[in-house]
Amino acid sequence: MKKLLTLVLALVLVLSVASASAVTLKLSEVHIDGYPTTLADQEFARLVEERTEGRVKIEVYANGSLYGEETGAIEAMQLGDIGFARVSASPVSSYVPAMNAIQMPYLYKSADHMWAVLDGEIGQAMLDEVQASGSGLVGLCWYDSGSRNFYTTTKVEVPADLKGLKIRMQNNAMMVDMTNVLGGVGVTGIGPNDIYSAITQGTIDGAENNWPTYYTKGDYEAATFFCLDGHTRVPEILLASEAVLAELDEADVEIIKQCAKETQEFEKAEWAKMEAEAEAAVRANGNTIIEPTAEQVALFQEAMTTPSDVLGGVSLYEKYGKDYQDVIDAIKAVGDAM
Ligand code: BDP
């Protein structure tokens, strides 16, 4: 009897110590369940729980249910209010300015070019820069997000067609300027779940994104012209809160970093499937898909390096790239070698 009592007490002690040291952390995601990044977040959560033997649990809040705007999630991580967020690298530039260097317009020749950069020294240096910049954030890994294209309620084939059109942009000054330089009017402050209604209400004339977001957010039903100008390749990034990680055991932080890296290939495979599915669905819906000729794409591209009145007489590359010219040149060199 005494033995049994001792055993029960020991068990209670073990259980309470275990539960006292287990933490549950939130991860914010703007995409719906089933979207490649959401699936990757969930895989990340599963791996972390398994490898930390339950010490770290991660709850994924999809579809912007925690923060409808990614800047909200980023600021919550800086304050230590949430542990993680999967966001686009675009809004991260407002907190880590060097981040623009890897998402300059028309920088990459292809997805393979971008991945050669992100998987190499430049990509790792940029992930390290997230924390080194003092942002209060930790960069864990990259995910694919294809290329971004304008979608509008009227036909856009060349920059002149964007004249005066109000285009919803991500919260990134360079991206707003990109649209302004092309002749449009970049508009911010509209979260990805509010674009559809902003278009139908006439607040904006369009937005820009990849095939899967255009499709899954339903925007393809509001703005039916999709112009494949491919202006940017903006990778997704999985971020952690520096303050939250500081509360964990170092060994668990290492496990978290390792698990994140392992989900990168998982997301890329899901991405490839979803990109093809979304394109097929949008085409089947009868949307007008504009495939600009090489000469027409060149008009978009040239506007990025041409001095512009909109930018006080300098070009977009000069304004946003000049402090990171070495990184931009190195990215181009990776492409030239391919
Ligand atoms: C999508 C990104 C998402 C961004 C969204 C946007 O996956 O992280 O929030 O674009 O434009 O492609 O806001």
Short mmCIF file of C-alpha atoms and ligand atoms in Angstrom, two decimals:
data_model
loop_
_atom_site.label_atom_id
_atom_site.label_comp_id
_atom_site.label_asym_id
_atom_site.label_seq_id
_atom_site.Cartn_x
_atom_site.Cartn_y
_atom_site.Cartn_z
CA MET A 1 0.00 0.00 0.00
CA LYS A 2 2.74 2.40 0.99
CA LYS A 3 4.62 1.48 -2.18
CA LEU A 4 1.56 2.19 -4.29
CA LEU A 5 1.08 5.56 -2.64
CA THR A 6 4.70 6.48 -3.30
CA LEU A 7 4.29 5.45 -6.92
CA VAL A 8 1.14 7.54 -7.35
CA LEU A 9 2.81 10.55 -5.75
CA ALA A 10 5.84 10.17 -7.99
CA LEU A 11 3.58 9.95 -11.03
CA VAL A 12 1.66 13.07 -10.02
CA LEU A 13 4.96 14.90 -9.55
CA VAL A 14 6.30 13.84 -12.94
CA LEU A 15 3.07 14.81 -14.68
CA SER A 16 2.85 18.22 -13.03
CA VAL A 17 6.50 19.03 -13.81
CA ALA A 18 5.91 17.99 -17.41
CA SER A 19 2.79 20.12 -17.79
CA ALA A 20 4.40 23.07 -16.01
CA SER A 21 7.21 23.16 -18.53
CA ALA A 22 5.04 22.60 -21.61
CA VAL A 23 4.19 25.76 -23.53
CA THR A 24 1.60 26.40 -26.19
CA LEU A 25 2.53 29.07 -28.74
CA LYS A 26 0.41 30.69 -31.43
CA LEU A 27 1.27 30.85 -35.13
CA SER A 28 -0.52 33.40 -37.31
CA GLU A 29 -1.28 32.64 -40.97
CA VAL A 30 -3.43 34.64 -43.41
CA HIS A 31 -4.15 31.75 -45.76
CA ILE A 32 -6.99 29.26 -45.61
CA ASP A 33 -6.70 25.65 -44.46
CA GLY A 34 -5.27 23.53 -47.23
CA TYR A 35 -3.15 26.37 -48.69
CA PRO A 36 0.53 25.34 -49.11
CA THR A 37 1.83 27.64 -46.36
CA THR A 38 -0.91 26.60 -43.93
CA LEU A 39 -0.08 22.94 -44.56
CA ALA A 40 3.59 23.74 -43.93
CA ASP A 41 2.76 25.60 -40.69
CA GLN A 42 0.81 22.56 -39.52
CA GLU A 43 3.66 20.23 -40.46
CA PHE A 44 6.06 22.53 -38.56
CA ALA A 45 3.78 22.37 -35.50
CA ARG A 46 3.56 18.58 -35.73
CA LEU A 47 7.33 18.14 -35.98
CA VAL A 48 8.05 20.54 -33.11
CA GLU A 49 5.58 18.85 -30.77
CA GLU A 50 6.96 15.42 -31.65
CA ARG A 51 10.65 16.32 -31.34
CA THR A 52 10.30 18.34 -28.14
CA GLU A 53 8.24 15.45 -26.74
CA GLY A 54 5.34 17.76 -26.08
CA ARG A 55 7.30 20.54 -24.37
CA VAL A 56 6.45 22.97 -27.19
CA LYS A 57 3.01 22.92 -28.78
CA ILE A 58 2.16 25.26 -31.65
CA GLU A 59 -1.40 26.20 -32.53
CA VAL A 60 -1.89 27.40 -36.10
CA TYR A 61 -4.48 30.16 -36.57
CA ALA A 62 -5.26 30.18 -40.29
CA ASN A 63 -7.18 32.56 -42.55
CA GLY A 64 -6.10 35.69 -40.70
CA SER A 65 -8.18 34.70 -37.67
CA LEU A 66 -5.56 36.21 -35.32
CA TYR A 67 -4.30 39.07 -37.51
CA GLY A 68 -5.86 39.99 -40.84
CA GLU A 69 -2.86 42.15 -41.74
CA GLU A 70 0.61 40.64 -41.59
CA THR A 71 2.04 43.80 -40.03
CA GLY A 72 -0.22 43.11 -37.03
CA ALA A 73 1.29 39.64 -36.64
CA ILE A 74 4.82 41.00 -37.02
CA GLU A 75 4.27 43.62 -34.33
CA ALA A 76 2.69 41.03 -32.03
CA MET A 77 5.85 38.92 -32.34
CA GLN A 78 8.02 41.94 -31.57
CA LEU A 79 6.03 42.41 -28.37
CA GLY A 80 6.27 38.71 -27.54
CA ASP A 81 2.48 38.32 -27.74
CA ILE A 82 2.64 35.43 -30.21
CA GLY A 83 5.40 32.95 -30.97
CA PHE A 84 5.27 32.64 -34.73
CA ALA A 85 3.85 33.92 -38.00
CA ARG A 86 4.18 32.84 -41.57
CA VAL A 87 4.20 36.03 -43.61
CA SER A 88 5.30 37.36 -46.96
CA ALA A 89 8.83 38.81 -47.03
CA SER A 90 7.29 42.01 -48.43
CA PRO A 91 5.89 43.56 -45.21
CA VAL A 92 8.99 42.37 -43.32
CA SER A 93 11.00 45.02 -45.20
CA SER A 94 9.39 47.75 -43.12
CA TYR A 95 11.19 46.23 -40.09
CA VAL A 96 14.24 44.75 -41.82
CA PRO A 97 15.01 47.13 -44.73
CA ALA A 98 17.71 44.85 -46.21
CA MET A 99 14.92 42.36 -46.98
CA ASN A 100 14.00 44.40 -50.08
CA ALA A 101 17.23 43.29 -51.76
CA ILE A 102 15.89 39.76 -52.31
CA GLN A 103 12.55 40.93 -53.74
CA MET A 104 13.46 43.72 -56.14
CA PRO A 105 11.13 43.75 -59.17
CA TYR A 106 12.24 41.56 -62.09
CA LEU A 107 15.25 40.31 -60.16
CA TYR A 108 14.96 36.58 -60.84
CA LYS A 109 14.97 34.74 -64.15
CA SER A 110 12.93 31.87 -62.74
CA ALA A 111 11.81 30.07 -59.61
CA ASP A 112 14.99 27.98 -59.78
CA HIS A 113 17.08 31.15 -59.77
CA MET A 114 15.29 32.41 -56.66
CA TRP A 115 15.72 29.07 -54.89
CA ALA A 116 19.41 28.89 -55.77
CA VAL A 117 19.72 32.26 -54.01
CA LEU A 118 17.54 31.46 -51.00
CA ASP A 119 19.11 28.04 -50.44
CA GLY A 120 22.60 29.50 -50.72
CA GLU A 121 24.67 31.95 -48.69
CA ILE A 122 22.56 34.98 -49.61
CA GLY A 123 19.37 33.37 -48.35
CA GLN A 124 20.94 32.29 -45.07
CA ALA A 125 22.56 35.70 -44.59
CA MET A 126 19.15 37.33 -45.08
CA LEU A 127 17.50 35.00 -42.55
CA ASP A 128 20.30 35.87 -40.09
CA GLU A 129 19.86 39.57 -40.83
CA VAL A 130 16.27 39.41 -39.56
CA GLN A 131 17.53 38.94 -36.01
CA ALA A 132 20.82 40.82 -36.44
CA SER A 133 18.92 43.93 -37.53
CA GLY A 134 17.42 44.19 -34.04
CA SER A 135 13.89 43.68 -35.33
CA GLY A 136 12.95 41.42 -32.43
CA LEU A 137 12.19 38.73 -35.00
CA VAL A 138 13.95 35.50 -35.93
CA GLY A 139 13.93 34.25 -39.53
CA LEU A 140 13.41 30.48 -39.64
CA CYS A 141 12.97 29.44 -43.27
CA TRP A 142 11.65 30.40 -46.69
CA TYR A 143 8.62 29.11 -48.54
CA ASP A 144 7.61 29.43 -52.19
CA SER A 145 5.06 31.96 -53.36
CA GLY A 146 5.53 31.95 -57.12
CA SER A 147 5.49 35.24 -58.96
CA ARG A 148 3.14 38.18 -58.53
CA ASN A 149 0.99 39.66 -61.29
CA PHE A 150 -1.52 42.48 -61.59
CA TYR A 151 -5.22 41.65 -61.58
CA THR A 152 -7.71 44.31 -62.47
CA THR A 153 -11.27 45.09 -63.48
CA THR A 154 -10.07 46.42 -66.84
CA LYS A 155 -7.51 45.02 -69.24
CA VAL A 156 -3.85 45.71 -68.42
CA GLU A 157 -1.26 44.69 -70.96
CA VAL A 158 1.35 47.46 -70.75
CA PRO A 159 2.17 49.97 -67.97
CA ALA A 160 0.10 52.68 -69.70
CA ASP A 161 -3.03 50.59 -69.03
CA LEU A 162 -2.42 50.96 -65.27
CA LYS A 163 -2.76 54.74 -65.51
CA GLY A 164 -4.84 55.98 -62.60
CA LEU A 165 -5.91 52.50 -61.50
CA LYS A 166 -6.01 52.06 -57.73
CA ILE A 167 -4.10 48.89 -56.96
CA ARG A 168 -4.00 47.29 -53.53
CA MET A 169 -0.42 46.63 -52.49
CA GLN A 170 1.24 44.89 -49.54
CA ASN A 171 2.52 47.09 -46.72
CA ASN A 172 5.89 47.78 -48.31
CA ALA A 173 6.86 51.26 -49.55
CA MET A 174 8.94 49.87 -52.41
CA MET A 175 6.00 47.84 -53.73
CA VAL A 176 3.73 50.90 -53.57
CA ASP A 177 6.35 52.92 -55.45
CA MET A 178 6.66 50.15 -58.04
CA THR A 179 3.00 50.51 -58.95
CA ASN A 180 3.18 54.31 -58.83
CA VAL A 181 6.19 54.36 -61.15
CA LEU A 182 4.20 52.21 -63.60
CA GLY A 183 1.42 54.82 -63.58
CA GLY A 184 -1.00 53.20 -61.13
CA VAL A 185 -1.92 54.33 -57.65
CA GLY A 186 -0.64 51.96 -54.97
CA VAL A 187 -3.03 51.60 -52.03
CA THR A 188 -2.12 49.97 -48.68
CA GLY A 189 -4.04 49.13 -45.50
CA ILE A 190 -6.26 46.48 -47.07
CA GLY A 191 -5.67 42.98 -45.68
CA PRO A 192 -5.71 39.99 -48.05
CA ASN A 193 -9.19 38.96 -46.88
CA ASP A 194 -10.66 42.38 -47.68
CA ILE A 195 -9.47 42.78 -51.26
CA TYR A 196 -12.51 41.09 -52.82
CA SER A 197 -14.97 43.47 -51.18
CA ALA A 198 -12.75 46.50 -51.81
CA ILE A 199 -12.86 45.65 -55.52
CA THR A 200 -16.58 44.98 -55.66
CA GLN A 201 -17.27 48.21 -53.75
CA GLY A 202 -15.07 50.12 -56.18
CA THR A 203 -12.59 51.32 -53.55
CA ILE A 204 -9.82 49.80 -55.66
CA ASP A 205 -9.53 48.67 -59.28
CA GLY A 206 -7.37 45.66 -58.60
CA ALA A 207 -4.47 44.14 -56.74
CA GLU A 208 -1.51 41.86 -57.50
CA ASN A 209 -0.65 38.38 -56.42
CA ASN A 210 0.19 34.81 -57.44
CA TRP A 211 -2.25 32.26 -58.91
CA PRO A 212 -3.13 30.51 -55.62
CA THR A 213 -3.95 33.68 -53.69
CA TYR A 214 -5.87 35.19 -56.61
CA TYR A 215 -7.90 32.00 -56.66
CA THR A 216 -8.34 31.00 -53.00
CA LYS A 217 -9.26 34.49 -51.77
CA GLY A 218 -11.96 34.64 -54.46
CA ASP A 219 -10.49 37.82 -55.97
CA TYR A 220 -10.54 36.20 -59.42
CA GLU A 221 -14.32 36.63 -59.36
CA ALA A 222 -14.10 40.38 -58.66
CA ALA A 223 -11.20 41.37 -60.96
CA THR A 224 -11.25 39.08 -63.96
CA PHE A 225 -8.21 40.37 -65.89
CA PHE A 226 -4.95 38.69 -64.82
CA CYS A 227 -1.81 40.09 -66.47
CA LEU A 228 1.17 37.75 -66.29
CA ASP A 229 3.81 40.46 -66.03
CA GLY A 230 5.51 38.56 -63.18
CA HIS A 231 6.81 41.74 -61.57
CA THR A 232 8.12 40.17 -58.38
CA ARG A 233 9.03 36.88 -56.75
CA VAL A 234 8.49 37.53 -53.07
CA PRO A 235 9.24 34.49 -50.94
CA GLU A 236 7.25 33.62 -47.87
CA ILE A 237 9.10 33.56 -44.56
CA LEU A 238 8.42 31.73 -41.31
CA LEU A 239 9.23 34.06 -38.42
CA ALA A 240 9.53 33.62 -34.68
CA SER A 241 9.40 36.12 -31.85
CA GLU A 242 12.88 36.65 -30.41
CA ALA A 243 11.37 37.38 -26.97
CA VAL A 244 9.30 34.19 -26.99
CA LEU A 245 12.22 32.00 -28.11
CA ALA A 246 14.33 33.52 -25.31
CA GLU A 247 11.94 31.96 -22.78
CA LEU A 248 12.52 28.44 -24.12
CA ASP A 249 15.33 25.97 -23.49
CA GLU A 250 18.16 26.46 -25.96
CA ALA A 251 17.89 22.85 -27.05
CA ASP A 252 14.20 23.36 -27.89
CA VAL A 253 15.02 26.50 -29.87
CA GLU A 254 17.48 24.45 -31.92
CA ILE A 255 14.78 21.81 -32.52
CA ILE A 256 12.37 24.56 -33.65
CA LYS A 257 14.93 25.95 -36.11
CA GLN A 258 15.67 22.50 -37.47
CA CYS A 259 11.98 21.58 -37.87
CA ALA A 260 11.29 24.83 -39.73
CA LYS A 261 14.07 24.10 -42.22
CA GLU A 262 12.66 20.64 -42.80
CA THR A 263 9.26 22.03 -43.81
CA GLN A 264 10.70 24.09 -46.66
CA GLU A 265 10.76 21.25 -49.19
CA PHE A 266 7.35 20.10 -47.97
CA GLU A 267 5.87 23.54 -48.74
CA LYS A 268 7.56 23.72 -52.13
CA ALA A 269 5.96 20.42 -53.17
CA GLU A 270 2.53 21.61 -51.98
CA TRP A 271 3.13 24.91 -53.74
CA ALA A 272 3.80 23.28 -57.10
CA LYS A 273 0.52 21.34 -56.85
CA MET A 274 -1.58 24.32 -55.76
CA GLU A 275 -0.11 26.70 -58.32
CA ALA A 276 -1.10 24.36 -61.14
CA GLU A 277 -4.56 23.72 -59.65
CA ALA A 278 -5.30 27.41 -59.14
CA GLU A 279 -4.20 28.32 -62.65
CA ALA A 280 -6.38 25.59 -64.14
CA ALA A 281 -9.40 26.67 -62.07
CA VAL A 282 -9.06 30.35 -62.97
CA ARG A 283 -8.64 29.55 -66.67
CA ALA A 284 -11.64 27.20 -66.53
CA ASN A 285 -13.66 30.02 -65.00
CA GLY A 286 -13.14 32.00 -68.20
CA ASN A 287 -11.01 34.83 -66.78
CA THR A 288 -9.02 36.92 -69.25
CA ILE A 289 -5.40 35.85 -68.87
CA ILE A 290 -3.09 38.37 -70.50
CA GLU A 291 0.31 37.07 -71.48
CA PRO A 292 2.35 40.15 -72.38
CA THR A 293 4.98 39.72 -75.09
CA ALA A 294 8.68 40.04 -74.24
CA GLU A 295 8.58 43.64 -75.57
CA GLN A 296 5.60 44.45 -73.38
CA VAL A 297 7.23 42.93 -70.28
CA ALA A 298 10.33 44.98 -71.07
CA LEU A 299 8.23 48.14 -70.67
CA PHE A 300 7.38 47.16 -67.08
CA GLN A 301 10.94 46.14 -66.43
CA GLU A 302 12.59 49.27 -67.84
CA ALA A 303 10.39 51.47 -65.67
CA MET A 304 12.20 50.03 -62.61
CA THR A 305 15.59 51.40 -63.62
CA THR A 306 14.43 54.62 -65.30
CA PRO A 307 14.56 57.87 -63.26
CA SER A 308 11.01 58.77 -62.34
CA ASP A 309 9.29 62.02 -61.36
CA VAL A 310 7.19 59.99 -58.94
CA LEU A 311 10.40 59.24 -57.01
CA GLY A 312 11.84 62.75 -57.23
CA GLY A 313 13.95 61.96 -60.26
CA VAL A 314 15.59 58.71 -59.22
CA SER A 315 14.76 55.19 -60.31
CA LEU A 316 13.18 52.54 -58.09
CA TYR A 317 16.34 50.45 -58.19
CA GLU A 318 18.36 53.48 -57.14
CA LYS A 319 16.02 54.45 -54.33
CA TYR A 320 15.61 51.00 -52.79
CA GLY A 321 18.59 49.08 -54.12
CA LYS A 322 21.56 51.37 -53.79
CA ASP A 323 22.38 50.40 -50.19
CA TYR A 324 22.25 46.72 -51.12
CA GLN A 325 23.90 46.82 -54.54
CA ASP A 326 26.38 44.10 -53.53
CA VAL A 327 23.54 41.71 -52.65
CA ILE A 328 21.63 42.55 -55.84
CA ASP A 329 24.76 42.00 -57.94
CA ALA A 330 25.43 38.70 -56.19
CA ILE A 331 21.83 37.58 -56.88
CA LYS A 332 22.23 38.46 -60.56
CA ALA A 333 25.53 36.57 -60.69
CA VAL A 334 23.80 33.43 -59.38
CA GLY A 335 21.34 33.74 -62.28
CA ASP A 336 24.05 34.37 -64.85
CA ALA A 337 25.82 31.20 -63.76
CA MET A 338 22.69 29.08 -64.29
C1 BDP B 1 0.22 36.28 -50.60
C2 BDP B 1 1.11 35.91 -49.44
C3 BDP B 1 0.56 36.44 -48.15
C4 BDP B 1 0.30 37.92 -48.28
C5 BDP B 1 -0.57 38.21 -49.47
C6 BDP B 1 -0.83 39.70 -49.64
O1 BDP B 1 1.19 34.50 -49.34
O2 BDP B 1 1.46 36.16 -47.13
O3 BDP B 1 -0.35 38.38 -47.19
O4 BDP B 1 0.04 37.68 -50.63
O5 BDP B 1 -0.76 40.20 -50.73
O6 BDP B 1 0.82 35.83 -51.80
O7 BDP B 1 -1.07 40.37 -48.63
#
